[in-house]
PDB file of C-alpha atoms in Angstrom:
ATOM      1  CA  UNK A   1       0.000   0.000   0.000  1.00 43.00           C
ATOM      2  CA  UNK A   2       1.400   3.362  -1.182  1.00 44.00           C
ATOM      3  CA  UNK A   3       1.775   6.266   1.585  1.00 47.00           C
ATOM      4  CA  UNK A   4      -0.701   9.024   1.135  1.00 48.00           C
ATOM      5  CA  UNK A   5       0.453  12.511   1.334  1.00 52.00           C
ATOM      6  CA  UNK A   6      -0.469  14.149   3.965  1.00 52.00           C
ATOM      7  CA  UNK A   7      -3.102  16.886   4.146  1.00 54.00           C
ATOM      8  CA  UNK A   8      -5.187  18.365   6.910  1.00 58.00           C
ATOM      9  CA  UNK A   9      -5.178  16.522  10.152  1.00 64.00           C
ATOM     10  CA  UNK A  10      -3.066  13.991   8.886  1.00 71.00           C
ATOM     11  CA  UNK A  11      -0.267  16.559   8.744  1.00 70.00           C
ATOM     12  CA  UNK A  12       2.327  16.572  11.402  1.00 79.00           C
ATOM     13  CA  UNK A  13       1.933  19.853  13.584  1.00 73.00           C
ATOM     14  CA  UNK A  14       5.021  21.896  12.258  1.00 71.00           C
ATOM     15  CA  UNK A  15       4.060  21.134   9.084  1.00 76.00           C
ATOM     16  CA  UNK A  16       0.481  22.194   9.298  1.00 73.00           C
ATOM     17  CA  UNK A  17       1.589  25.891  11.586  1.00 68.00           C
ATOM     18  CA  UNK A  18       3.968  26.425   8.397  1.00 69.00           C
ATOM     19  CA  UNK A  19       1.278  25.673   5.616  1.00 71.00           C
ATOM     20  CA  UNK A  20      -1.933  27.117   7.463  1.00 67.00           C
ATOM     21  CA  UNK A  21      -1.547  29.912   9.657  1.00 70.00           C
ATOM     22  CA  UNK A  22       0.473  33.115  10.403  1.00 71.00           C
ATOM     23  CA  UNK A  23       3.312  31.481  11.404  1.00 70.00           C
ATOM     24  CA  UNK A  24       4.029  30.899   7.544  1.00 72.00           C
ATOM     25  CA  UNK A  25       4.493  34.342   7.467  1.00 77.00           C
ATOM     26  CA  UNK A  26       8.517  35.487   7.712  1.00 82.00           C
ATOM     27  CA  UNK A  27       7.803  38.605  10.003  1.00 85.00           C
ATOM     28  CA  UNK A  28       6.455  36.011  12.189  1.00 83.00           C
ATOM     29  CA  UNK A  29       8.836  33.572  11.359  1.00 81.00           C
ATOM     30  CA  UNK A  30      11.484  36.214  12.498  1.00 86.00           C
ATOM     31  CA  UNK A  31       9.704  37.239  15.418  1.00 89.00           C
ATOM     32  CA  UNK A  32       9.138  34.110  17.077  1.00 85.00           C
ATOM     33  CA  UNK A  33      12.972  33.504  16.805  1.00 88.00           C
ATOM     34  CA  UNK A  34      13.615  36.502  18.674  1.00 92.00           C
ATOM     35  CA  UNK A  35      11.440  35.415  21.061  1.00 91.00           C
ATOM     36  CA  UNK A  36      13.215  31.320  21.194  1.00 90.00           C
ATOM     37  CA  UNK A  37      16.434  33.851  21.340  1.00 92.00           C
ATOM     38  CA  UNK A  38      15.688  35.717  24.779  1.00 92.00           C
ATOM     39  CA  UNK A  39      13.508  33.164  26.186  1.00 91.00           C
ATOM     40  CA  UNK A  40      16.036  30.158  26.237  1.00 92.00           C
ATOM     41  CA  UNK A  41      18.217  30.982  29.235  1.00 92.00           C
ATOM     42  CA  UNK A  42      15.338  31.349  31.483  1.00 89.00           C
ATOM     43  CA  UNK A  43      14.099  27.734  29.844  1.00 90.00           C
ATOM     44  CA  UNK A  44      17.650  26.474  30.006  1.00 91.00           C
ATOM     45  CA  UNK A  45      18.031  27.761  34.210  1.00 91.00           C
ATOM     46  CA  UNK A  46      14.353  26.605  34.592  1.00 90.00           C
ATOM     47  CA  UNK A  47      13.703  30.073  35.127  1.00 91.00           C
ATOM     48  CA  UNK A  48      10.639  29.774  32.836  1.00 89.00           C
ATOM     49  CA  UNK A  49       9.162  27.529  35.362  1.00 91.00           C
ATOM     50  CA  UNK A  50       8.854  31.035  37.301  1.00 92.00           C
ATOM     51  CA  UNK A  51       6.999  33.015  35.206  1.00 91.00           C
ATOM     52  CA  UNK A  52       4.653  29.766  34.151  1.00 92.00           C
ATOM     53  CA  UNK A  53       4.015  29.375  38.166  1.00 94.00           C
ATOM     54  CA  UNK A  54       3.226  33.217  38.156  1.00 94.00           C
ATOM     55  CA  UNK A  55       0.903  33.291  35.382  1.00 93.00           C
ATOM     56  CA  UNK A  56      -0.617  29.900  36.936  1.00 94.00           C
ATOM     57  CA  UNK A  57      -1.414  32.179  40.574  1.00 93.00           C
ATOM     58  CA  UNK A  58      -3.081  34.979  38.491  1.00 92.00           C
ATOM     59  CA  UNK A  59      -5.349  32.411  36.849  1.00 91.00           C
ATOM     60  CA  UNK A  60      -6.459  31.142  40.125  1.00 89.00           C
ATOM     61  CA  UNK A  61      -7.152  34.230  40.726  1.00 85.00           C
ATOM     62  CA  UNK A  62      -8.820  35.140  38.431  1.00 85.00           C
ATOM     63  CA  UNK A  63     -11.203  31.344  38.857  1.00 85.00           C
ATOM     64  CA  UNK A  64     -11.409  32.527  42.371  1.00 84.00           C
ATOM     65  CA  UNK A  65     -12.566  35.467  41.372  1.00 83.00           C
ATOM     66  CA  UNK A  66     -16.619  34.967  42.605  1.00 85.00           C
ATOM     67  CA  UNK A  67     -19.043  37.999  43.007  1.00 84.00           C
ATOM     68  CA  UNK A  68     -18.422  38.042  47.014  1.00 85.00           C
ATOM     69  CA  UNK A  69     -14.834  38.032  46.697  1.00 85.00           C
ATOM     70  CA  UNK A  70     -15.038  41.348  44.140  1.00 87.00           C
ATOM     71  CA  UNK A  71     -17.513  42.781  46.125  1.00 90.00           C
ATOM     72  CA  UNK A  72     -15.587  42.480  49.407  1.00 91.00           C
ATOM     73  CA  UNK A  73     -12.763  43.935  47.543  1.00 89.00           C
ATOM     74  CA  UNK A  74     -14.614  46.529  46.568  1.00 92.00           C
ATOM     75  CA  UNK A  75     -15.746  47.433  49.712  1.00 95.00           C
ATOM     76  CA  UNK A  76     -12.498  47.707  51.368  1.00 95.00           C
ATOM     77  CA  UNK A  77     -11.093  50.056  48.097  1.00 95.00           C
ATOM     78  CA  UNK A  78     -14.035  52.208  48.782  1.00 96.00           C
ATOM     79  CA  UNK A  79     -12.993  52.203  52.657  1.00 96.00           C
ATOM     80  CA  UNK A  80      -9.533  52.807  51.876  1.00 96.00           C
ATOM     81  CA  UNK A  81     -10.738  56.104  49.586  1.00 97.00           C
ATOM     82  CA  UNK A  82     -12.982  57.591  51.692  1.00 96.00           C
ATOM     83  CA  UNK A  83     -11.042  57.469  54.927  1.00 94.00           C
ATOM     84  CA  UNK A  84      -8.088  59.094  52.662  1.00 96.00           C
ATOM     85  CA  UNK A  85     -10.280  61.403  51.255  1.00 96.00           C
ATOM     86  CA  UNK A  86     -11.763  62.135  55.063  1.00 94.00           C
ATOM     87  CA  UNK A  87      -8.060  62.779  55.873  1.00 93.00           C
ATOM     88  CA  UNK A  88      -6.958  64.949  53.539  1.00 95.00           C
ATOM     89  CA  UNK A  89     -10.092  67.036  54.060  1.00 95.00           C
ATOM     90  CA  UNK A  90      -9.154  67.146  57.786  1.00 92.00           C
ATOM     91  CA  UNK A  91      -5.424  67.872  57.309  1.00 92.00           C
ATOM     92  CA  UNK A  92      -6.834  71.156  54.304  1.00 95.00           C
ATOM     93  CA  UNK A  93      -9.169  72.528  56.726  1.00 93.00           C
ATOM     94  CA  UNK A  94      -6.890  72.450  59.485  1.00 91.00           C
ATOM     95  CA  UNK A  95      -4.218  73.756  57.134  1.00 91.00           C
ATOM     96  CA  UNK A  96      -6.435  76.708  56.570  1.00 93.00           C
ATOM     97  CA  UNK A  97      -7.561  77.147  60.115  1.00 89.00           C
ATOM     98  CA  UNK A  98      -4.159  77.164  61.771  1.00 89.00           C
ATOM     99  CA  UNK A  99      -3.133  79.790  58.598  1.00 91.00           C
ATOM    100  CA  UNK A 100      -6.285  82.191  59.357  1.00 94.00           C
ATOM    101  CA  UNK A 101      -6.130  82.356  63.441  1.00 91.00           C
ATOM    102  CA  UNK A 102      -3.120  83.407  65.268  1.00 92.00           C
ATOM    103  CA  UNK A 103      -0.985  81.069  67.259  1.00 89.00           C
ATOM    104  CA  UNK A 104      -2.365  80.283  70.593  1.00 89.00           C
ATOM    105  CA  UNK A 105      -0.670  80.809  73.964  1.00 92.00           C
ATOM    106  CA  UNK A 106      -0.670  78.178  76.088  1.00 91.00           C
ATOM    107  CA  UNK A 107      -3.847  78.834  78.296  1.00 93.00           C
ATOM    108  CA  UNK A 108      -5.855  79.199  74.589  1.00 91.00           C
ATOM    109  CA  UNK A 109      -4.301  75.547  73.929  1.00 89.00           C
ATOM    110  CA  UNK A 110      -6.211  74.376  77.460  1.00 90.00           C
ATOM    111  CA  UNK A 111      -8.858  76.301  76.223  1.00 92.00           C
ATOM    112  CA  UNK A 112      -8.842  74.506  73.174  1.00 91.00           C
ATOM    113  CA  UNK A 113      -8.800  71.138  75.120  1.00 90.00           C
ATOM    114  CA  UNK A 114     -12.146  72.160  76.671  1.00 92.00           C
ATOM    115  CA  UNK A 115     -13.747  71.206  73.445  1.00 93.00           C
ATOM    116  CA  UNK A 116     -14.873  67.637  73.081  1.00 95.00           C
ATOM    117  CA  UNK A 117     -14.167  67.226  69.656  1.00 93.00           C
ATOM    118  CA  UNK A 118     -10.385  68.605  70.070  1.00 93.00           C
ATOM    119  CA  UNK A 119      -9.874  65.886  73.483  1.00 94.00           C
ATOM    120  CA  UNK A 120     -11.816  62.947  70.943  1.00 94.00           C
ATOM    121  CA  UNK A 121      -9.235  64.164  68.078  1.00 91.00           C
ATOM    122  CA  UNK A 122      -6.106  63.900  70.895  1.00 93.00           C
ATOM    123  CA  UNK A 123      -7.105  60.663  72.280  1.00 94.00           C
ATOM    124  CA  UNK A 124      -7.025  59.470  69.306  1.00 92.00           C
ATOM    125  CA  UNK A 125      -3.853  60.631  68.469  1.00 92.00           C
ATOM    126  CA  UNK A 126      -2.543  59.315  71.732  1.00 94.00           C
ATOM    127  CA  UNK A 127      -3.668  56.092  71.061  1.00 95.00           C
ATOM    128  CA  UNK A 128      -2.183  55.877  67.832  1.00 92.00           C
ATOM    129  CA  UNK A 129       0.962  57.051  68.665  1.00 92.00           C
ATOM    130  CA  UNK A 130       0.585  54.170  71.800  1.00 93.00           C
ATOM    131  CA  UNK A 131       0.228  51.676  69.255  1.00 93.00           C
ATOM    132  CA  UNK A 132       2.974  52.546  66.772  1.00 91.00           C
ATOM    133  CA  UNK A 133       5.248  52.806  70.082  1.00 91.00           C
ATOM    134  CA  UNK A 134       4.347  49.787  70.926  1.00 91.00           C
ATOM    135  CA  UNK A 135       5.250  48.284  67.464  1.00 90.00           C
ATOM    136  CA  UNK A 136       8.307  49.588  67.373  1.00 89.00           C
ATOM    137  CA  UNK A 137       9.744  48.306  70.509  1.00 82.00           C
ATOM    138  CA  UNK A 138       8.551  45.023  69.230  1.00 79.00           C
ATOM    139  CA  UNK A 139      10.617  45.659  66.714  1.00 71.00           C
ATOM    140  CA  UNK A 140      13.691  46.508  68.175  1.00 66.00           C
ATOM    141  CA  UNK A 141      13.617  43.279  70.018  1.00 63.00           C
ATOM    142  CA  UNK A 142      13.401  41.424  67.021  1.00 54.00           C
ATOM    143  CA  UNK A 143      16.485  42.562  65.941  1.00 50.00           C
TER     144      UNK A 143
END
């Protein structure tokens, strides 16, 4: 029985990409050499592996993806924005406040305290600072 040429299916691979599709074409041709070119030492120091593994975690990603997740994501972006917008809207005000009034002495500062909404904003501050102190001797005996 005499060997049919092949056609089609019957075609090795390499034969049908350089019969049937753009890679017949030389600017492809050239391109995907350049590619073989600066890909091959990260396939020859399984470096590839690397980038295959990366590109493997952002498709589970993006499979993982469901409408809760996005939607818990959004929320905490919209979280994140607003309490940056709230402080930079506090930090402007303030900025024009402390430019318009003169400096106080320091009976107007325990005047100032009087107000509740000056003690809330210093307690906070205290706290904060309580907690980053805190942190950073933590830190230091890490190290």
């Amino acid at each position: 029985m005499a060997n049919p040429t092949k056609t089609g299916a019957d075609a090795p691979l390499l034969e049908r990409l350089n019969q049937e599709s753009a890679f017949a074409d030389e600017a492809t041709e050239a391109g995907l050499i350049d590619l073989a070119n600066k890909v091959a030492p990260l396939i020859q120091g399984r470096r590839f592996h690397n980038v295959v593994d990366l590109l493997s975690l952002a498709a589970d990603g993006v499979d993982m993806a469901d409408d809760a997740m996005i939607q818990k994501m959004m929320s905490g972006y919209e979280d994140l924005v607003s309490n940056a917008w709230m402080l930079a809207n506090a930090a402007r005000y303030a900025t024009n406040e402390a430019a318009r009034k003169p400096v106080p002495s320091r009976l107007g500062l325990l005047r100032a305290a009087g107000d509740e909404d000056v003690r809330r904003g210093l307690h906070f501050a205290i706290q904060f600072l309580a907690v980053l102190g805190r942190q950073m001797d933590r830190g230091a005996e890490v190290d």
